[in-house]
């Protein structure tokens, strides 16, 4: 069974601070997505990483996929109150490489950025 | 470009009843997946439909069933509701094949079982 462990579970910081959220597994994934979810809404896709060692930047957000494709991190620079929300990592596929199927989600990180 | 839509938004049911939730995928997508998200948790995969058939299933009992229609829309049915079925039910769509596993989610249906 594939599992994803996210840490920390809760993060409460002041505006302007930097933060990193981690997503770890003992299993290999074909790809990894990061989503952001606001209360009462569905998750919104932020980024997809597919290559081991890949780094993607989206404005103040930096995403990294581990070399072995078992872990990922999300780094936010100079956090703003608008960044507040639930951040979810999700892994797709496995080392066998099918092209369809479920996403396995971590339990999420609740981020609160205080003005 | 229409995104994923779900109905109803909220639903309150009594234990033992049956419920049907509906989903229309993003324009151009042909695959629909359903997830259950308990409060404070990440979504859990229920099943995925492609070409009107269930292609993959998670660890959910047979009380959870689904259907996909020729226009790619989908329904999730839950029989004999339990209090523990209270959750946000999310529908996600994608275009097969999806080697990146990207899925796009709807706003969800909040089901409360009393």
PDB file of C-alpha atoms in Angstrom:
ATOM      1  CA  UNK A   1       0.000   0.000   0.000  1.00  0.00           C
ATOM      2  CA  UNK A   2       1.340   3.388  -0.993  1.00  0.00           C
ATOM      3  CA  UNK A   3       1.286   6.038   1.741  1.00  0.00           C
ATOM      4  CA  UNK A   4       2.292   9.696   1.789  1.00  0.00           C
ATOM      5  CA  UNK A   5       3.283  11.382   5.040  1.00  0.00           C
ATOM      6  CA  UNK A   6       3.026  15.148   5.137  1.00  0.00           C
ATOM      7  CA  UNK A   7       4.693  17.392   7.694  1.00  0.00           C
ATOM      8  CA  UNK A   8       4.071  19.531   9.517  1.00  0.00           C
ATOM      9  CA  UNK A   9       0.341  18.994   9.999  1.00  0.00           C
ATOM     10  CA  UNK A  10      -0.178  22.604  11.147  1.00  0.00           C
ATOM     11  CA  UNK A  11       1.841  25.731  10.424  1.00  0.00           C
ATOM     12  CA  UNK A  12       1.066  29.176  11.825  1.00  0.00           C
ATOM     13  CA  UNK A  13       3.416  31.960  10.741  1.00  0.00           C
ATOM     14  CA  UNK A  14       3.625  35.742  10.330  1.00  0.00           C
ATOM     15  CA  UNK A  15       3.404  37.505   6.990  1.00  0.00           C
ATOM     16  CA  UNK A  16       6.816  37.717   5.322  1.00  0.00           C
ATOM     17  CA  UNK A  17       8.221  34.500   6.808  1.00  0.00           C
ATOM     18  CA  UNK A  18       9.422  31.555   4.726  1.00  0.00           C
ATOM     19  CA  UNK A  19       8.181  27.982   5.161  1.00  0.00           C
ATOM     20  CA  UNK A  20       8.669  24.469   3.832  1.00  0.00           C
ATOM     21  CA  UNK A  21       6.182  21.602   3.743  1.00  0.00           C
ATOM     22  CA  UNK A  22       7.436  18.039   3.287  1.00  0.00           C
ATOM     23  CA  UNK A  23       5.834  15.018   1.681  1.00  0.00           C
ATOM     24  CA  UNK A  24       7.514  11.628   2.166  1.00  0.00           C
ATOM     25  CA  UNK A  25       6.864   8.025   1.149  1.00  0.00           C
ATOM     26  CA  UNK A  26       8.610   4.682   1.099  1.00  0.00           C
ATOM     27  CA  UNK A  27       7.063   4.049  -2.342  1.00  0.00           C
ATOM     28  CA  UNK A  28       8.043   5.352  -5.769  1.00  0.00           C
ATOM     29  CA  UNK A  29       5.508   7.491  -7.613  1.00  0.00           C
ATOM     30  CA  UNK A  30       5.384   8.254 -11.337  1.00  0.00           C
ATOM     31  CA  UNK A  31       4.374  11.827 -10.569  1.00  0.00           C
ATOM     32  CA  UNK A  32       3.538  14.053  -7.668  1.00  0.00           C
ATOM     33  CA  UNK A  33       1.066  16.893  -7.493  1.00  0.00           C
ATOM     34  CA  UNK A  34       0.596  19.710  -5.008  1.00  0.00           C
ATOM     35  CA  UNK A  35      -2.892  21.069  -4.430  1.00  0.00           C
ATOM     36  CA  UNK A  36      -4.271  23.948  -2.368  1.00  0.00           C
ATOM     37  CA  UNK A  37      -7.741  23.674  -0.871  1.00  0.00           C
ATOM     38  CA  UNK A  38      -9.856  26.351   0.785  1.00  0.00           C
ATOM     39  CA  UNK A  39     -12.681  25.528   3.228  1.00  0.00           C
ATOM     40  CA  UNK A  40     -15.775  24.158   1.477  1.00  0.00           C
ATOM     41  CA  UNK A  41     -14.059  23.949  -1.910  1.00  0.00           C
ATOM     42  CA  UNK A  42     -12.283  21.287  -3.943  1.00  0.00           C
ATOM     43  CA  UNK A  43      -8.484  21.047  -4.230  1.00  0.00           C
ATOM     44  CA  UNK A  44      -6.917  23.291  -6.878  1.00  0.00           C
ATOM     45  CA  UNK A  45      -3.899  21.922  -8.733  1.00  0.00           C
ATOM     46  CA  UNK A  46      -0.762  24.028  -8.188  1.00  0.00           C
ATOM     47  CA  UNK A  47       1.930  21.957  -9.899  1.00  0.00           C
ATOM     48  CA  UNK A  48       2.871  18.511 -11.216  1.00  0.00           C
ATOM     49  CA  UNK A  49       6.405  17.128 -11.022  1.00  0.00           C
ATOM     50  CA  UNK A  50       7.369  13.950 -12.876  1.00  0.00           C
ATOM     51  CA  UNK A  51      11.164  13.731 -13.078  1.00  0.00           C
ATOM     52  CA  UNK A  52      13.392  12.795 -10.138  1.00  0.00           C
ATOM     53  CA  UNK A  53      15.283  15.888  -8.972  1.00  0.00           C
ATOM     54  CA  UNK A  54      12.906  18.229 -10.795  1.00  0.00           C
ATOM     55  CA  UNK A  55      12.435  21.738  -9.397  1.00  0.00           C
ATOM     56  CA  UNK A  56       9.547  23.974 -10.450  1.00  0.00           C
ATOM     57  CA  UNK A  57       8.932  27.578  -9.441  1.00  0.00           C
ATOM     58  CA  UNK A  58       5.580  29.321  -9.411  1.00  0.00           C
ATOM     59  CA  UNK A  59       6.119  32.930  -8.307  1.00  0.00           C
ATOM     60  CA  UNK A  60       6.934  32.633  -4.562  1.00  0.00           C
ATOM     61  CA  UNK A  61       6.370  28.854  -4.496  1.00  0.00           C
ATOM     62  CA  UNK A  62       9.153  26.345  -5.210  1.00  0.00           C
ATOM     63  CA  UNK A  63       8.401  22.651  -5.633  1.00  0.00           C
ATOM     64  CA  UNK A  64      10.964  19.853  -5.639  1.00  0.00           C
ATOM     65  CA  UNK A  65      10.662  16.146  -6.470  1.00  0.00           C
ATOM     66  CA  UNK A  66      13.202  13.879  -4.794  1.00  0.00           C
ATOM     67  CA  UNK A  67      15.807  12.092  -6.886  1.00  0.00           C
ATOM     68  CA  UNK A  68      14.247   8.708  -6.074  1.00  0.00           C
ATOM     69  CA  UNK A  69      10.694  10.001  -6.726  1.00  0.00           C
ATOM     70  CA  UNK A  70       9.616   9.106  -3.205  1.00  0.00           C
ATOM     71  CA  UNK A  71       9.433  12.551  -1.644  1.00  0.00           C
ATOM     72  CA  UNK A  72       8.697  16.168  -2.423  1.00  0.00           C
ATOM     73  CA  UNK A  73       8.791  19.583  -0.797  1.00  0.00           C
ATOM     74  CA  UNK A  74       6.952  22.869  -1.175  1.00  0.00           C
ATOM     75  CA  UNK A  75       8.761  26.051  -0.161  1.00  0.00           C
ATOM     76  CA  UNK A  76       6.974  29.391   0.109  1.00  0.00           C
ATOM     77  CA  UNK A  77       9.021  32.590   0.256  1.00  0.00           C
ATOM     78  CA  UNK A  78       7.672  35.689   2.000  1.00  0.00           C
ATOM     79  CA  UNK A  79       4.308  34.168   2.866  1.00  0.00           C
ATOM     80  CA  UNK A  80       1.192  36.324   2.546  1.00  0.00           C
ATOM     81  CA  UNK A  81      -2.238  36.010   4.233  1.00  0.00           C
ATOM     82  CA  UNK A  82      -3.634  34.934   0.846  1.00  0.00           C
ATOM     83  CA  UNK A  83      -1.465  31.809   1.059  1.00  0.00           C
ATOM     84  CA  UNK A  84      -3.596  30.553   3.953  1.00  0.00           C
ATOM     85  CA  UNK A  85      -5.201  27.191   3.214  1.00  0.00           C
ATOM     86  CA  UNK A  86      -4.820  23.417   3.233  1.00  0.00           C
ATOM     87  CA  UNK A  87      -1.887  22.194   1.165  1.00  0.00           C
ATOM     88  CA  UNK A  88      -2.078  18.618  -0.113  1.00  0.00           C
ATOM     89  CA  UNK A  89       0.499  16.486  -1.853  1.00  0.00           C
ATOM     90  CA  UNK A  90      -0.718  13.611  -4.016  1.00  0.00           C
ATOM     91  CA  UNK A  91       1.196  10.816  -5.717  1.00  0.00           C
ATOM     92  CA  UNK A  92       0.143   9.134  -8.945  1.00  0.00           C
ATOM     93  CA  UNK A  93       1.230   5.803 -10.377  1.00  0.00           C
ATOM     94  CA  UNK A  94       4.129   3.658  -9.257  1.00  0.00           C
ATOM     95  CA  UNK A  95       7.443   2.319 -10.511  1.00  0.00           C
ATOM     96  CA  UNK A  96       5.545   0.171 -13.025  1.00  0.00           C
ATOM     97  CA  UNK A  97       4.287   3.246 -14.886  1.00  0.00           C
ATOM     98  CA  UNK A  98       0.621   2.783 -15.839  1.00  0.00           C
ATOM     99  CA  UNK A  99      -0.960   5.885 -17.352  1.00  0.00           C
ATOM    100  CA  UNK A 100      -4.177   6.032 -15.353  1.00  0.00           C
ATOM    101  CA  UNK A 101      -5.454   5.525 -11.870  1.00  0.00           C
ATOM    102  CA  UNK A 102      -5.831   6.903  -8.426  1.00  0.00           C
ATOM    103  CA  UNK A 103      -4.054   9.660  -6.591  1.00  0.00           C
ATOM    104  CA  UNK A 104      -2.750   8.860  -3.116  1.00  0.00           C
ATOM    105  CA  UNK A 105      -2.998  11.921  -0.878  1.00  0.00           C
ATOM    106  CA  UNK A 106      -1.083  12.992   2.178  1.00  0.00           C
ATOM    107  CA  UNK A 107      -3.118  14.122   5.189  1.00  0.00           C
ATOM    108  CA  UNK A 108      -2.484  17.778   4.403  1.00  0.00           C
ATOM    109  CA  UNK A 109      -0.805  20.792   5.999  1.00  0.00           C
ATOM    110  CA  UNK A 110      -3.019  23.565   7.330  1.00  0.00           C
ATOM    111  CA  UNK A 111      -1.166  26.848   6.795  1.00  0.00           C
ATOM    112  CA  UNK A 112      -2.240  30.059   8.508  1.00  0.00           C
ATOM    113  CA  UNK A 113      -0.420  33.286   7.644  1.00  0.00           C
ATOM    114  CA  UNK A 114      -1.125  36.139  10.058  1.00  0.00           C
ATOM    115  CA  UNK A 115      -0.957  39.751   8.811  1.00  0.00           C
TER     116      UNK A 115
ATOM    117  CA  UNK B   1     -13.989  26.352 -20.561  1.00  0.00           C
ATOM    118  CA  UNK B   2     -16.315  24.660 -18.065  1.00  0.00           C
ATOM    119  CA  UNK B   3     -14.611  23.106 -15.080  1.00  0.00           C
ATOM    120  CA  UNK B   4     -15.774  20.114 -13.057  1.00  0.00           C
ATOM    121  CA  UNK B   5     -19.259  20.601 -11.627  1.00  0.00           C
ATOM    122  CA  UNK B   6     -20.969  18.640  -8.858  1.00  0.00           C
ATOM    123  CA  UNK B   7     -24.486  18.531  -7.470  1.00  0.00           C
ATOM    124  CA  UNK B   8     -25.928  18.956  -4.992  1.00  0.00           C
ATOM    125  CA  UNK B   9     -23.661  21.234  -2.936  1.00  0.00           C
ATOM    126  CA  UNK B  10     -24.950  20.008   0.410  1.00  0.00           C
ATOM    127  CA  UNK B  11     -27.079  17.052   1.433  1.00  0.00           C
ATOM    128  CA  UNK B  12     -28.468  15.832   4.734  1.00  0.00           C
ATOM    129  CA  UNK B  13     -29.575  12.205   5.004  1.00  0.00           C
ATOM    130  CA  UNK B  14     -30.610   9.793   7.755  1.00  0.00           C
ATOM    131  CA  UNK B  15     -28.813   6.556   8.630  1.00  0.00           C
ATOM    132  CA  UNK B  16     -29.949   3.690   6.415  1.00  0.00           C
ATOM    133  CA  UNK B  17     -31.001   5.908   3.528  1.00  0.00           C
ATOM    134  CA  UNK B  18     -29.492   5.933   0.054  1.00  0.00           C
ATOM    135  CA  UNK B  19     -27.903   8.905  -1.727  1.00  0.00           C
ATOM    136  CA  UNK B  20     -26.875   9.776  -5.302  1.00  0.00           C
ATOM    137  CA  UNK B  21     -24.261  12.403  -6.079  1.00  0.00           C
ATOM    138  CA  UNK B  22     -23.619  13.759  -9.569  1.00  0.00           C
ATOM    139  CA  UNK B  23     -20.572  15.001 -11.454  1.00  0.00           C
ATOM    140  CA  UNK B  24     -19.904  16.544 -14.863  1.00  0.00           C
ATOM    141  CA  UNK B  25     -16.255  16.415 -15.923  1.00  0.00           C
ATOM    142  CA  UNK B  26     -14.179  19.272 -17.278  1.00  0.00           C
ATOM    143  CA  UNK B  27     -14.801  19.900 -20.983  1.00  0.00           C
ATOM    144  CA  UNK B  28     -12.723  17.455 -23.072  1.00  0.00           C
ATOM    145  CA  UNK B  29     -12.116  15.001 -20.211  1.00  0.00           C
ATOM    146  CA  UNK B  30     -13.301  11.390 -20.393  1.00  0.00           C
ATOM    147  CA  UNK B  31     -12.277   9.903 -17.029  1.00  0.00           C
ATOM    148  CA  UNK B  32     -13.953  10.508 -13.682  1.00  0.00           C
ATOM    149  CA  UNK B  33     -12.621   9.623 -10.233  1.00  0.00           C
ATOM    150  CA  UNK B  34     -14.426   9.912  -6.913  1.00  0.00           C
ATOM    151  CA  UNK B  35     -12.821  10.668  -3.547  1.00  0.00           C
ATOM    152  CA  UNK B  36     -14.085  10.890   0.031  1.00  0.00           C
ATOM    153  CA  UNK B  37     -12.559  13.559   2.280  1.00  0.00           C
ATOM    154  CA  UNK B  38     -13.247  13.401   6.003  1.00  0.00           C
ATOM    155  CA  UNK B  39     -12.826  16.576   8.022  1.00  0.00           C
ATOM    156  CA  UNK B  40      -9.145  17.400   8.539  1.00  0.00           C
ATOM    157  CA  UNK B  41      -7.928  14.572   6.273  1.00  0.00           C
ATOM    158  CA  UNK B  42      -6.660  14.185   2.737  1.00  0.00           C
ATOM    159  CA  UNK B  43      -9.021  12.745   0.105  1.00  0.00           C
ATOM    160  CA  UNK B  44      -9.332   8.940  -0.105  1.00  0.00           C
ATOM    161  CA  UNK B  45      -9.813   7.298  -3.515  1.00  0.00           C
ATOM    162  CA  UNK B  46     -13.155   5.520  -3.981  1.00  0.00           C
ATOM    163  CA  UNK B  47     -13.098   4.495  -7.668  1.00  0.00           C
ATOM    164  CA  UNK B  48     -12.390   5.622 -11.215  1.00  0.00           C
ATOM    165  CA  UNK B  49     -14.630   5.334 -14.282  1.00  0.00           C
ATOM    166  CA  UNK B  50     -13.519   5.227 -17.898  1.00  0.00           C
ATOM    167  CA  UNK B  51     -15.534   4.184 -20.948  1.00  0.00           C
ATOM    168  CA  UNK B  52     -18.569   3.671 -18.707  1.00  0.00           C
ATOM    169  CA  UNK B  53     -16.808   1.022 -16.626  1.00  0.00           C
ATOM    170  CA  UNK B  54     -15.193   0.980 -13.187  1.00  0.00           C
ATOM    171  CA  UNK B  55     -11.488   0.731 -13.931  1.00  0.00           C
ATOM    172  CA  UNK B  56      -9.938   0.954 -10.467  1.00  0.00           C
ATOM    173  CA  UNK B  57     -11.342   0.804  -6.954  1.00  0.00           C
ATOM    174  CA  UNK B  58     -10.054   1.831  -3.529  1.00  0.00           C
ATOM    175  CA  UNK B  59     -10.793   0.215  -0.157  1.00  0.00           C
ATOM    176  CA  UNK B  60     -14.476   1.045   0.050  1.00  0.00           C
ATOM    177  CA  UNK B  61     -17.332  -1.422   0.649  1.00  0.00           C
ATOM    178  CA  UNK B  62     -19.837  -2.476  -2.006  1.00  0.00           C
ATOM    179  CA  UNK B  63     -22.314   0.028  -0.550  1.00  0.00           C
ATOM    180  CA  UNK B  64     -20.427   2.524  -2.692  1.00  0.00           C
ATOM    181  CA  UNK B  65     -21.230   2.140  -6.374  1.00  0.00           C
ATOM    182  CA  UNK B  66     -21.069   4.323  -9.419  1.00  0.00           C
ATOM    183  CA  UNK B  67     -21.963   4.836 -12.993  1.00  0.00           C
ATOM    184  CA  UNK B  68     -20.585   6.727 -15.967  1.00  0.00           C
ATOM    185  CA  UNK B  69     -22.803   7.880 -18.819  1.00  0.00           C
ATOM    186  CA  UNK B  70     -21.966   8.162 -22.543  1.00  0.00           C
ATOM    187  CA  UNK B  71     -21.464  11.929 -22.129  1.00  0.00           C
ATOM    188  CA  UNK B  72     -18.758  11.106 -19.501  1.00  0.00           C
ATOM    189  CA  UNK B  73     -20.775  12.447 -16.557  1.00  0.00           C
ATOM    190  CA  UNK B  74     -20.892  10.231 -13.503  1.00  0.00           C
ATOM    191  CA  UNK B  75     -22.909   9.333 -10.435  1.00  0.00           C
ATOM    192  CA  UNK B  76     -21.814   8.056  -7.044  1.00  0.00           C
ATOM    193  CA  UNK B  77     -24.379   6.013  -5.112  1.00  0.00           C
ATOM    194  CA  UNK B  78     -24.094   5.120  -1.450  1.00  0.00           C
ATOM    195  CA  UNK B  79     -26.563   2.646   0.083  1.00  0.00           C
ATOM    196  CA  UNK B  80     -27.404   1.981   3.742  1.00  0.00           C
ATOM    197  CA  UNK B  81     -25.785   5.205   4.915  1.00  0.00           C
ATOM    198  CA  UNK B  82     -23.747   5.167   8.116  1.00  0.00           C
ATOM    199  CA  UNK B  83     -22.824   8.104  10.336  1.00  0.00           C
ATOM    200  CA  UNK B  84     -19.219   7.559   9.237  1.00  0.00           C
ATOM    201  CA  UNK B  85     -20.151   8.293   5.629  1.00  0.00           C
ATOM    202  CA  UNK B  86     -20.457  11.980   6.538  1.00  0.00           C
ATOM    203  CA  UNK B  87     -17.744  13.687   4.472  1.00  0.00           C
ATOM    204  CA  UNK B  88     -16.976  15.909   1.499  1.00  0.00           C
ATOM    205  CA  UNK B  89     -17.306  13.854  -1.692  1.00  0.00           C
ATOM    206  CA  UNK B  90     -15.040  15.068  -4.472  1.00  0.00           C
ATOM    207  CA  UNK B  91     -15.214  14.299  -8.152  1.00  0.00           C
ATOM    208  CA  UNK B  92     -12.102  14.682 -10.290  1.00  0.00           C
ATOM    209  CA  UNK B  93     -11.732  14.455 -14.062  1.00  0.00           C
ATOM    210  CA  UNK B  94      -8.852  13.743 -16.407  1.00  0.00           C
ATOM    211  CA  UNK B  95      -8.168  12.814 -20.018  1.00  0.00           C
ATOM    212  CA  UNK B  96      -6.981   9.271 -20.692  1.00  0.00           C
ATOM    213  CA  UNK B  97      -4.139   8.463 -20.910  1.00  0.00           C
ATOM    214  CA  UNK B  98      -2.728  10.692 -18.211  1.00  0.00           C
ATOM    215  CA  UNK B  99       0.926   9.786 -17.654  1.00  0.00           C
ATOM    216  CA  UNK B 100       1.277  12.789 -15.324  1.00  0.00           C
ATOM    217  CA  UNK B 101      -1.780  11.664 -13.288  1.00  0.00           C
ATOM    218  CA  UNK B 102      -3.125  15.226 -13.252  1.00  0.00           C
ATOM    219  CA  UNK B 103      -6.722  15.372 -12.085  1.00  0.00           C
ATOM    220  CA  UNK B 104      -8.973  18.401 -11.779  1.00  0.00           C
ATOM    221  CA  UNK B 105     -11.410  18.569  -8.908  1.00  0.00           C
ATOM    222  CA  UNK B 106     -14.912  19.871  -8.523  1.00  0.00           C
ATOM    223  CA  UNK B 107     -16.122  21.855  -5.502  1.00  0.00           C
ATOM    224  CA  UNK B 108     -17.470  18.739  -3.790  1.00  0.00           C
ATOM    225  CA  UNK B 109     -20.733  17.655  -2.206  1.00  0.00           C
ATOM    226  CA  UNK B 110     -20.925  17.913   1.582  1.00  0.00           C
ATOM    227  CA  UNK B 111     -22.894  14.902   2.853  1.00  0.00           C
ATOM    228  CA  UNK B 112     -24.125  14.865   6.439  1.00  0.00           C
ATOM    229  CA  UNK B 113     -25.634  11.652   7.814  1.00  0.00           C
ATOM    230  CA  UNK B 114     -27.704  12.008  10.990  1.00  0.00           C
TER     231      UNK B 114
END
